[in-house]
Amino acid sequence: MKIKVVDTTLRDGSHAVEHQFTPQQVQAVVKGLDEAGVYCAEVGHGAGIGGSVLQYGLGKHDTVELIRAAKDVSKNMKIGTLLVPGLGTMEDLKAGKDAGLDMVRVAVHCTEGDVGAQHVKLGKSLGLESIMFFMMTHMTSPEELAEQAVMAEDYGADVIYFADSAGFMSPNQFADRIIAARKRISIPIGVHTHNNIGLGVGNAIAGIEAGATYVDGATEGLGAGSGNGNTAAIVVVLDKMGYQTGCDWYKLVENGQKNVRPLVRHSLEITGDSITLGAAGIYSSFLLHVKESSEKYNIDPRLIYDELARRKVVGGQEDQIIDICQEILAERENK
Amino acid sequence: MTGKKVKVAIVGPGNIGTDLMYKVFRSQYLEMSLMIGVVESEGIKRARDKGVETSTEGIDYLVRHPEKADIVFDATTAKAHINFNAPACEKMGKIIIDLTPAAIGKIVTPMVNIDEALKVKNVNLITCGGQATTPIIHAISRVVPLEYAEVVTSVASKSAGPGTRNNIDEYTQTTAKAILQLTDTERAKVMTVFNPAVPEPPMRNTIFGIPKGEYDIKEVAKSVEAMAKSIQEYVPGYELTLSPIIERDIITTIVSIYGQGDFLPPYAGNLDIETASAIKIGELYAQHMMEKGGN
């Protein structure tokens, strides 16, 4: 069985470096991934193309510029990006295509596929591999998620992705989602995982065993929260299990040591904060924002995560941290 | 002009049109005269049950009976507004308040540019995000001009109709354009999040502003608080969740909107601010007409 490996270091990893990637850094990593046999490298702001906003943090370089830089040095590997409808626009996607984009992943909350229908269709008409990428899939049932996947297939998506964006799920919970969708759609399914509770690699493998044929990983695990499943480790496991990825795991390791490890700013280990985030089921990119606010105001991050969970926030609602902290401060003053 | 109230017609008896009708019932200045659809429907039946005259002949009915309304609320579609309702009203010289995304009329938010709007006869309500945030950004930028304004709007998934969901780019771009037109801001970006949580959350708008030059945050807060208060007069569920503060050198403020639950559910503050703003504009036109009529 062949598995396509998508490396998200240069997009999801953007969250972990506060969106400061330079075109030179992108090119070095892309060259390494290309030589290692990776199917596609995803590049851009953490929130995708058009995602450079105050809400997430402004990007040092525009996503379009980074796509162009990546494309310039990639010989065999596809260059992809993420687009979050409601944030990135169809104009942004056209600009990405002009810069050399091969693949777009239209990222929607797990129950909101229709919001991205236009963008998936535009991707197709631009000749891109056009993927619908469902985020925060722990927040809906396998059956409802399968229903969304059927809709996405109708829009013309080439692949459906399921993301455990909060790094929340157990392997069987994640696998149930792939199994339910597998019964309903005929296009390939991909999986994207986070390592907040230590299941970055494990859940990627669980997803493949359940029928996924695309898998995301990040070099050195560089991604939001405690990062994504480590690409090299995923490839090693898949090798052992007899899947064909076309990737050379040791070249991935070397690329990581040489080009990615020096960029790591904060620990990508499983920490108390990442476990608390994962347990609460909060979108992984909240990690650094909560950390900053909790340190600035001397608030226990657990209090912030609990309130975020009570409010049932989804991806893109980092602004809720601001008033949660202000409310906690006001309460403290009243005491 | 005789009598104390101005007669209105609502075109489009859907959820928005019905919510408008309930608000007209409460108005001191507007009289619910006519509900117009193009087919027999739930909304037509509902209006009839309330004792309102109805027609399923579209705007043509008003063309044949122009005495039945002086102000028209358009709660149909952009296409119907452009092709039928706007030209018919223009011909008859009637005021049309457009809640569709057509935006061929002057864009208006009651607390920002109503005086200019009263000079024309076709006004457009922009978007719910536009109604909710342009007054606040205006209130900030009258104290300190902004180099950049960013709005993060989140609404309950169920409160966003297919028109918004399937055309999300149009929605965000229209809102951003209105910010540039109605406030002292150089660049604007709007981001929208649909949240499916149950119970449904109210509409929420976080506004970030990068100021140009020196300012006193207390003055900004005073200006924004006054603006929120004036909006509360016609949108009672308009709430200043976070009075302006400075975070990372950025002016940051949050408004939440709960609906009045007239016909639409209370969490749909995003729809309530549209219909409530439309009614407010209608009332201001009515007062304007009555003043003129009294001369």
XYZ file of C-alpha atoms in Angstrom:
630
model
C 0.000 0.000 0.000
C 1.331 3.426 -0.999
C 1.095 6.358 1.374
C 1.592 9.995 0.387
C 3.560 11.996 2.916
C 2.817 15.704 3.292
C 5.264 17.666 5.410
C 3.705 20.656 7.205
C 6.819 22.012 8.934
C 6.734 25.186 6.895
C 3.029 25.902 7.556
C 1.908 24.386 10.886
C 5.445 24.978 12.137
C 4.956 28.651 11.373
C 2.827 28.869 14.557
C 5.794 27.587 16.559
C 8.105 30.307 15.215
C 5.464 33.038 15.472
C 5.228 33.219 11.686
C 8.781 34.435 11.186
C 9.997 32.025 8.455
C 12.215 33.631 5.823
C 12.391 32.607 2.152
C 15.966 31.339 2.757
C 14.881 29.098 5.619
C 11.978 27.814 3.533
C 14.264 26.977 0.616
C 16.734 25.057 2.767
C 13.988 22.910 4.301
C 12.219 22.385 0.973
C 15.391 21.153 -0.704
C 15.891 18.617 2.055
C 12.294 17.394 1.914
C 12.414 17.140 -1.873
C 15.585 15.050 -1.738
C 14.034 12.824 0.935
C 11.133 11.942 -1.377
C 8.284 13.783 0.339
C 5.085 14.075 -1.758
C 4.215 17.660 -0.828
C 5.515 20.432 1.417
C 2.933 22.766 2.846
C 4.204 26.333 3.066
C 2.878 29.581 4.497
C 1.578 31.433 7.505
C 0.283 29.108 10.212
C -3.267 30.195 9.426
C -2.603 29.710 5.730
C -2.629 32.028 2.777
C -4.144 35.399 3.719
C -3.683 34.430 7.359
C -1.301 37.177 8.383
C -3.540 39.025 10.844
C -3.233 40.453 14.349
C -5.495 37.657 15.623
C -2.792 35.041 14.926
C 0.256 37.236 14.653
C 1.556 38.973 11.545
C 3.846 37.036 9.232
C 7.349 38.312 8.594
C 7.027 37.323 4.943
C 3.892 36.948 2.879
C 2.711 33.401 2.168
C 2.784 34.069 -1.568
C 6.436 35.049 -1.319
C 7.220 31.866 0.617
C 5.365 29.715 -1.932
C 7.391 31.271 -4.724
C 10.642 30.648 -2.852
C 9.668 27.009 -2.198
C 8.604 26.380 -5.763
C 11.869 27.811 -7.091
C 13.908 25.040 -5.471
C 11.537 22.056 -5.498
C 12.340 19.589 -8.273
C 9.850 16.749 -7.730
C 7.874 17.661 -4.679
C 4.549 19.491 -4.766
C 4.170 22.794 -2.948
C 0.929 23.277 -1.078
C -0.687 25.763 1.239
C -3.630 26.025 3.589
C -6.594 28.336 3.059
C -9.066 29.030 5.858
C -12.306 30.418 4.376
C -13.468 33.473 6.298
C -9.819 34.525 6.525
C -8.069 33.649 3.267
C -9.921 34.529 0.085
C -10.231 33.292 -3.468
C -8.080 36.226 -4.552
C -5.369 34.967 -2.227
C -5.636 31.515 -3.789
C -5.240 32.917 -7.299
C -2.123 34.788 -6.172
C -0.799 31.529 -4.707
C -1.399 29.745 -7.989
C 0.488 32.459 -9.842
C 3.405 31.909 -7.451
C 3.541 28.209 -8.340
C 1.173 26.477 -5.941
C 0.373 22.807 -6.731
C -2.009 21.967 -3.896
C -4.494 23.767 -1.676
C -6.048 22.494 1.520
C -9.254 24.330 2.294
C -9.456 24.192 6.081
C -12.885 24.354 7.672
C -14.235 23.554 11.114
C -15.498 19.969 11.161
C -19.178 20.910 10.770
C -18.824 23.831 8.343
C -17.789 22.320 5.002
C -20.183 24.400 2.923
C -18.250 27.552 3.812
C -15.313 26.190 1.791
C -17.195 24.854 -1.227
C -16.322 27.863 -3.383
C -12.652 27.613 -2.515
C -12.402 23.887 -3.256
C -14.078 24.454 -6.604
C -11.791 27.362 -7.422
C -8.769 25.207 -6.538
C -9.976 22.578 -8.978
C -10.569 25.087 -11.744
C -7.059 26.466 -11.228
C -5.703 22.960 -11.792
C -4.585 22.450 -8.195
C -4.880 19.283 -6.164
C -7.794 20.530 -4.123
C -8.324 19.148 -0.649
C -10.967 19.763 1.981
C -9.332 19.739 5.383
C -11.639 19.288 8.370
C -10.257 20.769 11.579
C -11.085 19.947 15.201
C -12.694 16.653 14.224
C -13.054 15.624 17.865
C -15.892 18.170 18.140
C -18.344 16.162 16.054
C -19.390 12.522 15.739
C -17.895 10.112 13.176
C -21.294 9.913 11.440
C -21.728 13.680 11.121
C -18.158 14.009 9.968
C -18.756 11.362 7.289
C -21.758 13.392 6.150
C -19.494 16.427 5.753
C -16.994 14.314 3.830
C -19.729 13.254 1.404
C -20.540 16.934 0.821
C -16.881 17.716 0.222
C -16.623 14.898 -2.304
C -19.623 16.431 -4.082
C -17.832 19.796 -4.250
C -15.141 17.998 -6.240
C -12.446 17.682 -3.571
C -9.631 15.326 -4.579
C -8.872 14.287 -1.004
C -10.541 14.695 2.395
C -8.375 15.374 5.416
C -9.277 14.874 9.047
C -7.260 16.842 11.579
C -7.017 16.228 15.287
C -6.234 19.936 15.635
C -6.288 19.923 19.407
C -4.253 16.729 19.766
C -7.195 15.532 21.810
C -8.218 12.115 20.584
C -7.284 8.594 21.520
C -6.203 6.375 18.604
C -9.550 4.531 18.484
C -11.558 7.769 18.565
C -9.546 9.080 15.636
C -9.715 5.792 13.715
C -13.517 5.658 14.136
C -13.767 8.877 12.153
C -11.727 7.530 9.254
C -13.632 4.226 9.234
C -17.017 5.996 9.162
C -15.959 8.232 6.261
C -14.244 5.385 4.386
C -17.643 3.674 4.065
C -19.226 6.745 2.512
C -16.670 8.262 0.115
C -14.418 6.907 -2.599
C -11.718 9.619 -2.687
C -8.567 9.306 -0.551
C -8.537 10.305 3.110
C -5.633 12.029 4.834
C -4.780 12.502 8.498
C -3.186 15.371 10.412
C -2.277 14.982 14.058
C -0.848 16.947 16.989
C 1.377 15.721 19.724
C -0.103 17.538 22.734
C -0.778 14.347 24.664
C 1.930 12.349 22.918
C -0.057 10.788 20.088
C 1.309 12.708 17.097
C 2.891 9.644 15.506
C 0.527 7.102 17.064
C -2.648 8.715 15.783
C -1.149 9.160 12.315
C -0.508 5.422 12.228
C -3.973 4.676 13.645
C -5.425 6.797 10.858
C -3.516 4.914 8.179
C -4.507 1.557 9.609
C -8.110 2.753 9.464
C -7.790 3.488 5.751
C -6.108 6.861 5.283
C -3.608 7.053 2.424
C -2.313 10.589 2.946
C -0.457 11.469 6.113
C 0.894 14.722 7.517
C 4.026 15.011 9.543
C 6.367 17.797 10.539
C 10.132 17.688 10.511
C 11.399 17.739 14.098
C 7.656 17.776 14.870
C 7.625 21.556 14.368
C 3.983 22.628 14.610
C 1.372 24.320 16.772
C 1.007 23.104 20.348
C 3.546 20.343 20.961
C 3.844 20.068 17.216
C 2.721 17.453 14.737
C 3.719 13.841 14.349
C 7.405 13.740 13.428
C 7.658 13.024 9.687
C 10.804 10.891 9.954
C 9.346 8.830 12.802
C 6.100 8.272 10.888
C 8.096 7.075 7.873
C 10.144 4.705 10.043
C 7.003 3.146 11.505
C 5.349 2.856 8.097
C 8.500 1.187 6.713
C 8.312 -1.404 9.481
C 4.642 -2.036 8.731
C 5.304 -2.570 5.033
C 3.721 0.585 3.662
C 5.524 2.397 0.823
C 6.063 6.106 1.383
C 8.834 6.684 -1.136
C 10.656 8.610 1.596
C 14.158 8.159 2.955
C 13.758 8.549 6.711
C 17.408 9.254 7.326
C 17.445 12.142 4.870
C 14.478 13.537 6.781
C 16.435 13.226 10.013
C 19.439 14.998 8.510
C 17.299 17.769 7.065
C 15.704 18.219 10.464
C 18.975 18.405 12.325
C 20.558 20.773 9.849
C 17.705 23.054 8.772
C 14.829 22.817 11.236
C 16.275 22.212 14.721
C 18.099 25.583 14.701
C 14.749 27.337 14.151
C 13.015 25.779 17.146
C 12.231 28.516 19.671
C 10.325 26.712 22.345
C 10.266 23.174 23.594
C 8.215 20.865 21.420
C 8.092 18.361 24.215
C 4.875 17.271 25.802
C 4.502 19.757 28.645
C 1.952 20.394 31.349
C 0.562 23.189 29.190
C 0.249 21.028 26.088
C -1.466 18.238 28.008
C -3.887 20.749 29.517
C -4.614 22.134 26.050
C -5.057 18.648 24.613
C -7.253 17.492 27.476
C -9.452 20.566 27.082
C -9.701 20.049 23.313
C -8.499 23.522 22.372
C -7.003 24.319 18.959
C -3.234 23.860 19.179
C -2.268 27.351 18.003
C -3.739 28.732 21.250
C -0.764 27.328 23.202
C 1.678 30.208 22.789
C -1.070 32.842 23.089
C -2.289 31.380 26.371
C 1.293 31.052 27.596
C 2.031 34.707 26.845
C -1.139 35.955 28.567
C -0.791 33.683 31.578
C 2.774 34.873 32.149
C 1.940 38.533 31.562
C -0.989 38.534 34.008
C 0.245 35.775 36.289
C -2.825 33.615 35.649
C -2.821 29.813 35.892
C -3.162 28.589 32.274
C -5.549 25.899 33.466
C -8.097 28.616 34.355
C -7.856 30.023 30.838
C -8.140 26.607 29.154
C -11.120 25.615 31.273
C -12.955 28.786 30.326
C -12.027 28.361 26.639
C -13.441 24.834 26.800
C -16.591 26.049 28.528
C -17.053 28.559 25.707
C -16.514 25.772 23.140
C -14.116 27.862 21.083
C -12.985 26.657 17.668
C -9.921 27.460 15.556
C -9.479 31.190 14.961
C -10.955 32.356 18.252
C -7.741 33.351 20.009
C -9.333 36.735 20.758
C -11.373 35.011 23.493
C -8.183 34.730 25.562
C -8.130 38.524 25.892
C -11.462 38.992 27.624
C -11.118 35.764 29.611
C -7.927 37.192 31.145
C -9.561 40.567 31.734
C -12.472 38.864 33.489
C -10.114 36.857 35.695
C -8.190 40.037 36.554
C -11.398 41.890 37.392
C -12.524 39.058 39.653
C -9.156 39.086 41.355
C -9.451 42.830 42.020
C -12.895 42.423 43.488
C -11.659 39.918 46.032
C -48.319 63.606 5.170
C -51.218 62.873 7.473
C -51.352 60.816 10.641
C -48.531 60.003 12.966
C -47.094 56.927 11.292
C -45.569 56.237 7.899
C -46.799 53.176 6.022
C -44.274 50.525 5.152
C -44.148 47.489 2.922
C -41.818 44.560 3.472
C -40.753 42.638 0.391
C -39.544 39.129 1.178
C -41.549 37.305 3.851
C -38.713 35.024 5.004
C -37.054 34.985 8.424
C -35.606 38.475 8.072
C -38.812 39.930 6.631
C -40.877 38.402 9.417
C -38.515 39.681 12.107
C -38.770 43.138 10.519
C -42.561 42.911 10.643
C -42.526 42.182 14.374
C -40.314 45.193 14.931
C -42.563 47.427 12.816
C -45.490 46.395 15.034
C -43.633 47.960 17.957
C -42.587 51.132 16.161
C -43.941 54.545 17.071
C -43.227 55.874 13.626
C -43.936 53.015 11.227
C -47.149 51.283 10.302
C -47.105 47.740 8.956
C -49.143 48.115 5.790
C -48.156 45.379 3.402
C -46.189 42.101 3.252
C -45.166 41.190 -0.269
C -43.938 37.823 -1.551
C -43.927 36.091 -4.887
C -45.555 32.829 -3.820
C -47.847 31.697 -1.042
C -45.594 30.866 1.899
C -45.322 30.437 5.643
C -44.256 34.056 5.956
C -47.212 35.338 3.933
C -49.563 33.257 6.050
C -47.960 34.527 9.239
C -48.436 38.146 8.163
C -52.046 37.481 7.149
C -52.728 35.840 10.508
C -51.460 38.995 12.145
C -53.999 41.012 10.196
C -51.523 42.448 7.701
C -52.477 42.850 4.056
C -50.423 40.517 1.873
C -49.702 40.041 -1.800
C -47.912 37.328 -3.734
C -47.529 39.460 -6.854
C -44.143 40.914 -5.956
C -43.307 44.614 -6.118
C -45.789 45.013 -8.999
C -48.561 45.034 -6.431
C -47.132 48.153 -4.845
C -46.680 49.716 -8.268
C -50.413 49.306 -8.822
C -51.245 50.477 -5.302
C -48.603 53.091 -4.527
C -50.691 54.616 -1.741
C -50.115 51.542 0.408
C -46.537 52.337 1.462
C -43.980 55.134 1.438
C -41.054 53.125 2.740
C -40.092 49.682 1.434
C -37.874 47.208 3.270
C -36.208 44.787 0.879
C -35.486 41.407 2.490
C -35.283 39.421 -0.753
C -32.078 38.729 -2.674
C -29.448 40.886 -4.333
C -30.768 39.807 -7.727
C -34.386 40.691 -6.950
C -33.295 44.010 -5.497
C -31.268 44.988 -8.547
C -33.677 43.690 -11.177
C -37.071 44.489 -9.689
C -37.433 46.166 -6.334
C -34.899 48.987 -6.624
C -35.958 50.143 -10.125
C -39.663 50.011 -9.206
C -39.125 52.107 -6.081
C -36.955 54.553 -7.939
C -39.693 55.036 -10.521
C -42.289 55.615 -7.807
C -39.955 57.866 -5.822
C -40.229 55.644 -2.756
C -37.590 55.049 -0.149
C -36.133 51.539 -0.195
C -34.064 50.165 2.658
C -32.063 47.254 1.304
C -31.079 44.324 3.522
C -29.783 42.227 0.616
C -26.079 42.121 -0.338
C -26.827 44.085 -3.533
C -25.218 47.265 -2.182
C -26.230 49.473 -5.101
C -27.569 52.094 -2.711
C -25.658 54.235 -0.259
C -24.252 52.166 2.583
C -25.430 53.339 5.961
C -25.084 52.690 9.663
C -27.499 54.798 11.683
C -24.957 56.176 14.141
C -22.311 57.044 11.558
C -23.759 58.599 8.429
C -27.534 58.816 8.702
C -27.630 62.502 7.740
C -26.108 61.772 4.360
C -28.303 58.716 3.928
C -31.500 60.718 4.448
C -30.665 62.692 1.321
C -30.978 59.606 -0.908
C -33.755 57.096 -1.453
C -31.935 53.764 -1.698
C -29.789 52.759 1.247
C -28.033 49.495 1.961
C -27.403 47.910 5.351
C -23.929 46.530 4.402
C -23.615 43.323 6.453
C -24.281 42.359 10.047
C -20.572 42.735 10.764
C -20.663 46.151 9.137
C -23.580 47.271 11.316
C -21.902 45.918 14.418
C -18.381 47.200 13.919
C -18.254 50.312 11.725
C -19.761 52.496 14.496
C -17.139 51.274 16.966
C -14.245 51.764 14.559
C -15.687 55.181 13.735
C -15.768 55.961 17.466
C -12.122 54.935 17.827
C -10.922 56.731 14.726
C -12.600 60.017 15.622
C -10.196 60.070 18.587
C -7.167 58.643 16.803
C -7.019 57.760 13.082
C -6.148 54.144 12.391
C -3.451 52.800 10.153
C -5.167 49.387 10.223
C -8.386 47.966 11.586
C -9.067 44.266 11.973
C -12.340 42.649 12.895
C -12.779 39.079 14.119
C -16.442 38.198 13.968
C -17.809 34.952 15.312
C -21.412 33.911 14.948
C -23.417 30.812 15.770
C -23.322 28.520 12.734
C -27.089 28.211 12.763
C -27.534 31.983 12.535
C -25.653 32.265 9.236
C -27.819 31.587 6.217
C -26.593 29.946 3.009
C -26.267 33.384 1.390
C -23.464 34.256 3.816
C -21.938 30.802 4.163
C -21.644 30.131 0.439
C -20.266 33.596 -0.283
C -18.012 34.178 2.664
C -15.418 36.160 0.684
C -18.072 38.589 -0.500
C -19.269 39.030 3.064
C -15.813 39.764 4.509
C -14.778 42.015 1.639
C -18.005 44.042 1.712
C -17.582 44.576 5.441
C -13.941 45.603 5.066
C -14.846 48.052 2.297
C -17.519 49.642 4.492
C -14.962 50.131 7.280
C -12.737 52.037 4.879
C -15.628 54.155 3.636
C -17.218 55.006 6.970
C -14.234 55.389 9.296
C -10.843 57.080 9.347
C -8.887 53.894 8.606
C -6.276 53.190 5.951
C -6.459 49.400 5.724
C -9.010 46.923 6.985
C -9.328 43.151 7.227
C -12.313 41.150 8.360
C -12.179 37.565 9.533
C -15.253 35.439 10.183
C -15.607 32.314 12.285
C -18.702 30.123 12.414
C -19.065 28.379 15.739
C -21.476 25.413 15.953
C -21.497 25.304 19.765
C -24.745 24.454 21.548
C -26.154 26.411 23.301
C -25.489 28.871 20.526
C -23.151 31.748 21.340
C -24.178 35.341 20.589
C -22.527 37.308 17.819
C -19.156 38.547 18.928
C -16.820 41.075 17.299
C -13.291 41.715 18.411
C -11.842 44.888 16.963
C -8.119 45.544 16.739
C -6.832 48.947 15.698
C -3.284 50.057 14.968
C -3.314 53.781 15.741
C -1.579 56.523 13.785
C 0.004 58.837 16.291
C -0.475 59.738 19.951
C -3.717 59.151 21.810
C -5.205 58.724 25.238
C -6.853 55.300 25.657
C -9.279 56.851 28.163
C -10.571 59.160 25.436
C -10.924 56.212 23.063
C -12.824 54.261 25.722
C -15.125 57.210 26.402
C -15.898 57.589 22.713
C -16.566 53.871 22.242
C -18.697 53.615 25.387
C -20.844 56.536 24.209
C -21.258 54.880 20.823
C -22.236 51.535 22.343
C -24.820 53.303 24.478
C -26.391 55.026 21.494
C -26.607 51.725 19.601
C -28.247 50.083 22.613
C -31.182 52.427 22.111
C -32.198 50.511 19.008
C -30.320 47.216 19.548
C -30.949 46.456 23.241
C -28.723 43.359 23.147
C -25.655 45.315 22.013
C -23.048 44.863 24.709
C -19.567 46.251 25.174
C -17.865 43.062 26.371
C -14.479 44.696 26.677
C -14.055 48.458 26.766
C -10.994 49.516 24.741
C -7.638 48.518 26.207
C -4.108 48.538 24.808
C -2.689 45.057 24.148
C 0.722 44.839 22.442
C 0.348 48.501 21.359
C -2.928 47.645 19.665
C -6.272 49.161 20.597
C -8.482 46.201 21.413
C -12.203 46.161 22.143
C -14.982 43.569 21.995
C -18.719 43.876 21.393
C -21.251 41.059 21.727
C -24.771 41.140 20.379
C -27.763 39.221 21.668
C -30.917 39.413 19.601
C -34.302 40.571 20.861
C -35.864 37.240 19.905
C -38.687 38.865 17.940
C -38.955 36.155 15.332
C -35.315 35.088 15.072
C -33.741 33.267 18.015
C -32.010 35.362 20.709
C -28.495 34.120 19.848
C -28.866 35.533 16.331
C -27.675 38.977 17.353
C -26.055 39.257 13.944
C -29.489 39.192 12.312
C -31.139 41.303 14.987
C -28.692 44.146 14.438
C -29.518 44.079 10.724
C -33.262 44.243 11.196
C -33.094 46.633 14.159
C -30.792 48.972 12.207
C -33.122 48.827 9.217
C -36.065 49.764 11.424
C -34.063 52.573 13.016
C -33.230 53.949 9.585
C -36.877 53.601 8.547
C -37.946 55.542 11.631
C -35.453 58.296 10.946
C -36.781 58.578 7.400
C -40.308 58.653 8.776
C -39.477 61.428 11.236
C -37.721 63.314 8.459
C -40.756 62.934 6.179
C -43.175 64.005 8.887
C -41.096 67.071 9.659
C -41.031 67.971 5.987
C -44.740 67.212 5.682
C -45.490 69.485 8.607
C -43.810 72.479 6.962
